[in-house]
Amino acid sequence: MRKLQAQGIHHITLVGADRQTSIDFWEGVLGMPFVFEQPNLDAPSESHLYFDPGDGRLITVFTDESRTPDPARTSTEPGAVHHLAINISKATFSQAVERLDERGIKHSGVKDRGFMDSIYFKDPMGFLIELAAYRFEPPAGATYADVFIEAHRIRVERGDYNIAEIHLADAIETIVERTQRSLSDDRSPKKAY
């Protein structure tokens, strides 16, 4: 059987309350520019708002002026989405607790995830949002996934519980050694100086 090869997330659509609540949260709190709006083409009573999360993809929200925010936790039953993780820089992450506190938004505080740091809080509809900041940058020409594959192999080989910074550092070193040339790789006789 041939695959339907994925090439990234096109967009994610959430069900929101009214239009302004969505704009205030996605653009006002998370800084995602509100880029366009049109009717929900499958439910004309709803509007479809589009936000740019910063990577060329889209977060969209169905809104209806008759709905009000409900902060009760969104379902986590099988088949439901548990949370949405949003990538932010380490510089922004270092300010996240203070900025959420300034707005009175309750949050988890910083959580150590080994390969990244996270903070969790809910949107106005009770949907769990994660702010995530990687602790590394992939080497030139490599992706985050390349580093994760190598770090996973190293972690498993060593019998460690989860990926930690040492696995990331060793994975990056392995990728660089495998993909980048060095003059010291030249096997010709060395001249004495």
PDB file of C-alpha atoms in Angstrom:
ATOM      1  CA  MET A   1       0.000   0.000   0.000  1.00  0.00           C
ATOM      2  CA  ARG A   2       1.299   3.430  -0.917  1.00  0.00           C
ATOM      3  CA  LYS A   3       1.401   6.163   1.741  1.00  0.00           C
ATOM      4  CA  LEU A   4      -0.223   9.565   1.689  1.00  0.00           C
ATOM      5  CA  GLN A   5       3.062  11.272   2.572  1.00  0.00           C
ATOM      6  CA  ALA A   6       2.682  14.114   5.079  1.00  0.00           C
ATOM      7  CA  GLN A   7       4.792  17.232   4.589  1.00  0.00           C
ATOM      8  CA  GLY A   8       3.835  19.166   7.713  1.00  0.00           C
ATOM      9  CA  ILE A   9       0.726  20.416   9.449  1.00  0.00           C
ATOM     10  CA  HIS A  10      -1.408  22.520   7.109  1.00  0.00           C
ATOM     11  CA  HIS A  11      -3.602  24.027   9.835  1.00  0.00           C
ATOM     12  CA  ILE A  12      -5.343  23.196  13.085  1.00  0.00           C
ATOM     13  CA  THR A  13      -8.930  24.308  13.677  1.00  0.00           C
ATOM     14  CA  LEU A  14     -10.430  24.791  17.120  1.00  0.00           C
ATOM     15  CA  VAL A  15     -13.989  25.558  18.182  1.00  0.00           C
ATOM     16  CA  GLY A  16     -14.119  28.913  19.916  1.00  0.00           C
ATOM     17  CA  ALA A  17     -16.738  31.109  21.493  1.00  0.00           C
ATOM     18  CA  ASP A  18     -17.360  34.589  20.091  1.00  0.00           C
ATOM     19  CA  ARG A  19     -15.083  36.366  17.619  1.00  0.00           C
ATOM     20  CA  GLN A  20     -13.531  38.896  20.034  1.00  0.00           C
ATOM     21  CA  THR A  21     -12.627  36.249  22.647  1.00  0.00           C
ATOM     22  CA  SER A  22     -10.641  34.393  19.982  1.00  0.00           C
ATOM     23  CA  ILE A  23      -8.889  37.525  18.728  1.00  0.00           C
ATOM     24  CA  ASP A  24      -8.062  38.627  22.273  1.00  0.00           C
ATOM     25  CA  PHE A  25      -6.490  35.256  23.087  1.00  0.00           C
ATOM     26  CA  TRP A  26      -4.733  34.123  19.895  1.00  0.00           C
ATOM     27  CA  GLU A  27      -3.478  37.564  18.857  1.00  0.00           C
ATOM     28  CA  GLY A  28      -3.629  39.480  22.124  1.00  0.00           C
ATOM     29  CA  VAL A  29      -2.068  36.859  24.438  1.00  0.00           C
ATOM     30  CA  LEU A  30      -0.086  34.657  22.044  1.00  0.00           C
ATOM     31  CA  GLY A  31       0.922  37.293  19.497  1.00  0.00           C
ATOM     32  CA  MET A  32      -0.390  35.416  16.450  1.00  0.00           C
ATOM     33  CA  PRO A  33      -1.464  37.970  13.843  1.00  0.00           C
ATOM     34  CA  PHE A  34      -5.116  37.701  12.787  1.00  0.00           C
ATOM     35  CA  VAL A  35      -4.633  37.286   9.019  1.00  0.00           C
ATOM     36  CA  PHE A  36      -8.096  36.716   7.584  1.00  0.00           C
ATOM     37  CA  GLU A  37     -11.692  35.753   8.252  1.00  0.00           C
ATOM     38  CA  GLN A  38     -14.479  34.221   6.245  1.00  0.00           C
ATOM     39  CA  PRO A  39     -17.683  32.275   6.939  1.00  0.00           C
ATOM     40  CA  ASN A  40     -17.337  28.643   8.005  1.00  0.00           C
ATOM     41  CA  LEU A  41     -18.197  27.151   4.624  1.00  0.00           C
ATOM     42  CA  ASP A  42     -19.813  24.114   6.283  1.00  0.00           C
ATOM     43  CA  ALA A  43     -21.818  26.057   8.912  1.00  0.00           C
ATOM     44  CA  PRO A  44     -22.812  29.540   7.673  1.00  0.00           C
ATOM     45  CA  SER A  45     -23.826  30.745  11.165  1.00  0.00           C
ATOM     46  CA  GLU A  46     -20.171  30.487  12.237  1.00  0.00           C
ATOM     47  CA  SER A  47     -17.192  32.592  11.290  1.00  0.00           C
ATOM     48  CA  HIS A  48     -13.771  31.118  10.503  1.00  0.00           C
ATOM     49  CA  LEU A  49     -10.834  33.137  11.880  1.00  0.00           C
ATOM     50  CA  TYR A  50      -7.254  32.501  10.704  1.00  0.00           C
ATOM     51  CA  PHE A  51      -4.149  33.247  12.798  1.00  0.00           C
ATOM     52  CA  ASP A  52      -0.463  32.992  11.866  1.00  0.00           C
ATOM     53  CA  PRO A  53       1.527  31.111  14.558  1.00  0.00           C
ATOM     54  CA  GLY A  54       4.808  32.303  13.030  1.00  0.00           C
ATOM     55  CA  ASP A  55       5.878  29.349  10.882  1.00  0.00           C
ATOM     56  CA  GLY A  56       3.792  29.861   7.758  1.00  0.00           C
ATOM     57  CA  ARG A  57       1.084  27.460   8.953  1.00  0.00           C
ATOM     58  CA  LEU A  58      -2.310  28.447  10.346  1.00  0.00           C
ATOM     59  CA  ILE A  59      -4.299  28.126  13.556  1.00  0.00           C
ATOM     60  CA  THR A  60      -7.978  28.660  12.793  1.00  0.00           C
ATOM     61  CA  VAL A  61     -10.960  29.098  15.063  1.00  0.00           C
ATOM     62  CA  PHE A  62     -14.679  28.618  14.387  1.00  0.00           C
ATOM     63  CA  THR A  63     -16.592  31.332  16.226  1.00  0.00           C
ATOM     64  CA  ASP A  64     -20.265  32.050  16.833  1.00  0.00           C
ATOM     65  CA  GLU A  65     -21.547  35.184  18.534  1.00  0.00           C
ATOM     66  CA  SER A  66     -24.119  33.117  20.459  1.00  0.00           C
ATOM     67  CA  ARG A  67     -21.360  31.147  22.266  1.00  0.00           C
ATOM     68  CA  THR A  68     -19.631  32.341  25.410  1.00  0.00           C
ATOM     69  CA  PRO A  69     -16.273  31.220  26.828  1.00  0.00           C
ATOM     70  CA  ASP A  70     -16.446  28.121  29.016  1.00  0.00           C
ATOM     71  CA  PRO A  71     -13.198  27.563  30.937  1.00  0.00           C
ATOM     72  CA  ALA A  72     -14.116  23.972  31.920  1.00  0.00           C
ATOM     73  CA  ARG A  73     -11.388  21.582  30.779  1.00  0.00           C
ATOM     74  CA  THR A  74     -11.874  20.386  27.218  1.00  0.00           C
ATOM     75  CA  SER A  75     -12.416  16.636  26.939  1.00  0.00           C
ATOM     76  CA  THR A  76      -9.400  14.350  27.234  1.00  0.00           C
ATOM     77  CA  GLU A  77     -11.336  11.216  26.342  1.00  0.00           C
ATOM     78  CA  PRO A  78      -9.800   8.865  23.748  1.00  0.00           C
ATOM     79  CA  GLY A  79      -9.903  10.526  20.344  1.00  0.00           C
ATOM     80  CA  ALA A  80      -9.782  14.046  21.813  1.00  0.00           C
ATOM     81  CA  VAL A  81      -6.825  16.407  21.447  1.00  0.00           C
ATOM     82  CA  HIS A  82      -4.985  16.682  24.763  1.00  0.00           C
ATOM     83  CA  HIS A  83      -3.160  19.968  24.145  1.00  0.00           C
ATOM     84  CA  LEU A  84      -1.587  22.243  21.551  1.00  0.00           C
ATOM     85  CA  ALA A  85       2.133  23.011  21.943  1.00  0.00           C
ATOM     86  CA  ILE A  86       3.361  26.334  20.612  1.00  0.00           C
ATOM     87  CA  ASN A  87       7.069  26.862  19.905  1.00  0.00           C
ATOM     88  CA  ILE A  88       8.594  29.993  21.418  1.00  0.00           C
ATOM     89  CA  SER A  89      12.178  31.215  21.702  1.00  0.00           C
ATOM     90  CA  LYS A  90      14.203  30.768  24.898  1.00  0.00           C
ATOM     91  CA  ALA A  91      14.192  34.576  25.265  1.00  0.00           C
ATOM     92  CA  THR A  92      10.389  34.684  25.187  1.00  0.00           C
ATOM     93  CA  PHE A  93      10.133  31.576  27.362  1.00  0.00           C
ATOM     94  CA  SER A  94      12.231  33.236  30.061  1.00  0.00           C
ATOM     95  CA  GLN A  95       9.560  35.972  30.227  1.00  0.00           C
ATOM     96  CA  ALA A  96       6.504  33.694  29.993  1.00  0.00           C
ATOM     97  CA  VAL A  97       5.772  33.215  33.700  1.00  0.00           C
ATOM     98  CA  GLU A  98       5.980  36.950  34.360  1.00  0.00           C
ATOM     99  CA  ARG A  99       3.845  37.841  31.345  1.00  0.00           C
ATOM    100  CA  LEU A 100       1.171  35.239  32.136  1.00  0.00           C
ATOM    101  CA  ASP A 101       1.130  36.419  35.763  1.00  0.00           C
ATOM    102  CA  GLU A 102       0.692  40.042  34.593  1.00  0.00           C
ATOM    103  CA  ARG A 103      -2.481  38.967  32.774  1.00  0.00           C
ATOM    104  CA  GLY A 104      -3.746  36.883  35.692  1.00  0.00           C
ATOM    105  CA  ILE A 105      -3.542  33.673  33.634  1.00  0.00           C
ATOM    106  CA  LYS A 106      -3.084  30.614  35.851  1.00  0.00           C
ATOM    107  CA  HIS A 107      -0.327  28.298  34.633  1.00  0.00           C
ATOM    108  CA  SER A 108       1.778  25.289  35.578  1.00  0.00           C
ATOM    109  CA  GLY A 109       5.070  27.105  36.043  1.00  0.00           C
ATOM    110  CA  VAL A 110       8.144  25.846  34.214  1.00  0.00           C
ATOM    111  CA  LYS A 111       8.263  22.088  33.561  1.00  0.00           C
ATOM    112  CA  ASP A 112      11.546  20.346  32.714  1.00  0.00           C
ATOM    113  CA  ARG A 113      10.979  18.022  29.743  1.00  0.00           C
ATOM    114  CA  GLY A 114      14.639  17.076  29.228  1.00  0.00           C
ATOM    115  CA  PHE A 115      14.938  18.264  25.633  1.00  0.00           C
ATOM    116  CA  MET A 116      12.739  21.329  26.152  1.00  0.00           C
ATOM    117  CA  ASP A 117      11.054  23.463  28.790  1.00  0.00           C
ATOM    118  CA  SER A 118       7.277  23.833  28.974  1.00  0.00           C
ATOM    119  CA  ILE A 119       4.582  25.949  30.608  1.00  0.00           C
ATOM    120  CA  TYR A 120       0.895  24.925  30.474  1.00  0.00           C
ATOM    121  CA  PHE A 121      -2.257  27.027  30.743  1.00  0.00           C
ATOM    122  CA  LYS A 122      -5.794  27.028  29.333  1.00  0.00           C
ATOM    123  CA  ASP A 123      -7.389  29.114  26.624  1.00  0.00           C
ATOM    124  CA  PRO A 124     -10.786  30.755  27.317  1.00  0.00           C
ATOM    125  CA  MET A 125     -12.520  27.511  26.249  1.00  0.00           C
ATOM    126  CA  GLY A 126     -10.556  25.318  28.683  1.00  0.00           C
ATOM    127  CA  PHE A 127      -8.273  23.926  25.969  1.00  0.00           C
ATOM    128  CA  LEU A 128      -4.775  23.183  27.270  1.00  0.00           C
ATOM    129  CA  ILE A 129      -1.998  25.238  25.652  1.00  0.00           C
ATOM    130  CA  GLU A 130       1.694  24.471  26.073  1.00  0.00           C
ATOM    131  CA  LEU A 131       4.435  27.004  25.498  1.00  0.00           C
ATOM    132  CA  ALA A 132       7.501  24.980  24.500  1.00  0.00           C
ATOM    133  CA  ALA A 133      11.123  26.080  24.070  1.00  0.00           C
ATOM    134  CA  TYR A 134      13.760  23.672  22.809  1.00  0.00           C
ATOM    135  CA  ARG A 135      17.071  23.524  24.676  1.00  0.00           C
ATOM    136  CA  PHE A 136      19.039  23.101  21.450  1.00  0.00           C
ATOM    137  CA  GLU A 137      19.362  24.139  17.837  1.00  0.00           C
ATOM    138  CA  PRO A 138      20.005  21.474  15.195  1.00  0.00           C
ATOM    139  CA  PRO A 139      23.324  21.720  13.346  1.00  0.00           C
ATOM    140  CA  ALA A 140      23.324  23.344   9.916  1.00  0.00           C
ATOM    141  CA  GLY A 141      21.522  21.183   7.383  1.00  0.00           C
ATOM    142  CA  ALA A 142      19.834  19.016  10.038  1.00  0.00           C
ATOM    143  CA  THR A 143      16.308  19.186  11.453  1.00  0.00           C
ATOM    144  CA  TYR A 144      14.953  18.828  14.976  1.00  0.00           C
ATOM    145  CA  ALA A 145      13.712  15.380  13.938  1.00  0.00           C
ATOM    146  CA  ASP A 146      17.258  14.382  12.897  1.00  0.00           C
ATOM    147  CA  VAL A 147      18.519  15.293  16.366  1.00  0.00           C
ATOM    148  CA  PHE A 148      15.615  13.494  18.080  1.00  0.00           C
ATOM    149  CA  ILE A 149      16.207  10.275  16.128  1.00  0.00           C
ATOM    150  CA  GLU A 150      19.896  10.264  17.055  1.00  0.00           C
ATOM    151  CA  ALA A 151      19.249  11.305  20.691  1.00  0.00           C
ATOM    152  CA  HIS A 152      16.651   8.551  21.022  1.00  0.00           C
ATOM    153  CA  ARG A 153      19.117   5.951  19.743  1.00  0.00           C
ATOM    154  CA  ILE A 154      21.743   7.151  22.229  1.00  0.00           C
ATOM    155  CA  ARG A 155      19.240   7.183  25.121  1.00  0.00           C
ATOM    156  CA  VAL A 156      18.012   3.658  24.390  1.00  0.00           C
ATOM    157  CA  GLU A 157      21.565   2.344  23.927  1.00  0.00           C
ATOM    158  CA  ARG A 158      22.507   3.752  27.345  1.00  0.00           C
ATOM    159  CA  GLY A 159      19.310   2.500  28.999  1.00  0.00           C
ATOM    160  CA  ASP A 160      18.259   5.992  30.123  1.00  0.00           C
ATOM    161  CA  TYR A 161      14.639   6.816  30.954  1.00  0.00           C
ATOM    162  CA  ASN A 162      14.113   9.909  28.798  1.00  0.00           C
ATOM    163  CA  ILE A 163      16.006  12.207  26.461  1.00  0.00           C
ATOM    164  CA  ALA A 164      18.164  14.642  28.428  1.00  0.00           C
ATOM    165  CA  GLU A 165      20.587  17.384  27.432  1.00  0.00           C
ATOM    166  CA  ILE A 166      23.557  14.961  27.351  1.00  0.00           C
ATOM    167  CA  HIS A 167      21.758  12.876  24.710  1.00  0.00           C
ATOM    168  CA  LEU A 168      21.069  16.009  22.660  1.00  0.00           C
ATOM    169  CA  ALA A 169      24.681  17.188  22.864  1.00  0.00           C
ATOM    170  CA  ASP A 170      25.994  13.773  21.886  1.00  0.00           C
ATOM    171  CA  ALA A 171      23.445  13.506  19.061  1.00  0.00           C
ATOM    172  CA  ILE A 172      24.478  16.894  17.665  1.00  0.00           C
ATOM    173  CA  GLU A 173      28.148  15.899  17.837  1.00  0.00           C
ATOM    174  CA  THR A 174      27.378  12.638  15.996  1.00  0.00           C
ATOM    175  CA  ILE A 175      25.425  14.431  13.269  1.00  0.00           C
ATOM    176  CA  VAL A 176      28.179  17.007  12.763  1.00  0.00           C
ATOM    177  CA  GLU A 177      30.867  14.313  12.577  1.00  0.00           C
ATOM    178  CA  ARG A 178      28.776  12.359  10.073  1.00  0.00           C
ATOM    179  CA  THR A 179      27.801  15.271   7.829  1.00  0.00           C
ATOM    180  CA  GLN A 180      30.569  17.884   7.960  1.00  0.00           C
ATOM    181  CA  ARG A 181      34.051  17.463   6.581  1.00  0.00           C
ATOM    182  CA  SER A 182      37.225  18.434   8.395  1.00  0.00           C
ATOM    183  CA  LEU A 183      40.800  18.910   7.242  1.00  0.00           C
ATOM    184  CA  SER A 184      41.798  16.422   9.925  1.00  0.00           C
ATOM    185  CA  ASP A 185      39.876  13.814   7.924  1.00  0.00           C
ATOM    186  CA  ASP A 186      42.527  14.114   5.197  1.00  0.00           C
ATOM    187  CA  ARG A 187      44.469  10.848   5.280  1.00  0.00           C
ATOM    188  CA  SER A 188      47.499  12.186   3.395  1.00  0.00           C
ATOM    189  CA  PRO A 189      50.878  12.365   5.224  1.00  0.00           C
ATOM    190  CA  LYS A 190      51.131  15.335   7.574  1.00  0.00           C
ATOM    191  CA  LYS A 191      53.925  17.853   7.184  1.00  0.00           C
ATOM    192  CA  ALA A 192      55.927  18.819  10.233  1.00  0.00           C
ATOM    193  CA  TYR A 193      56.141  22.560  10.788  1.00  0.00           C
TER     194      TYR A 193
END
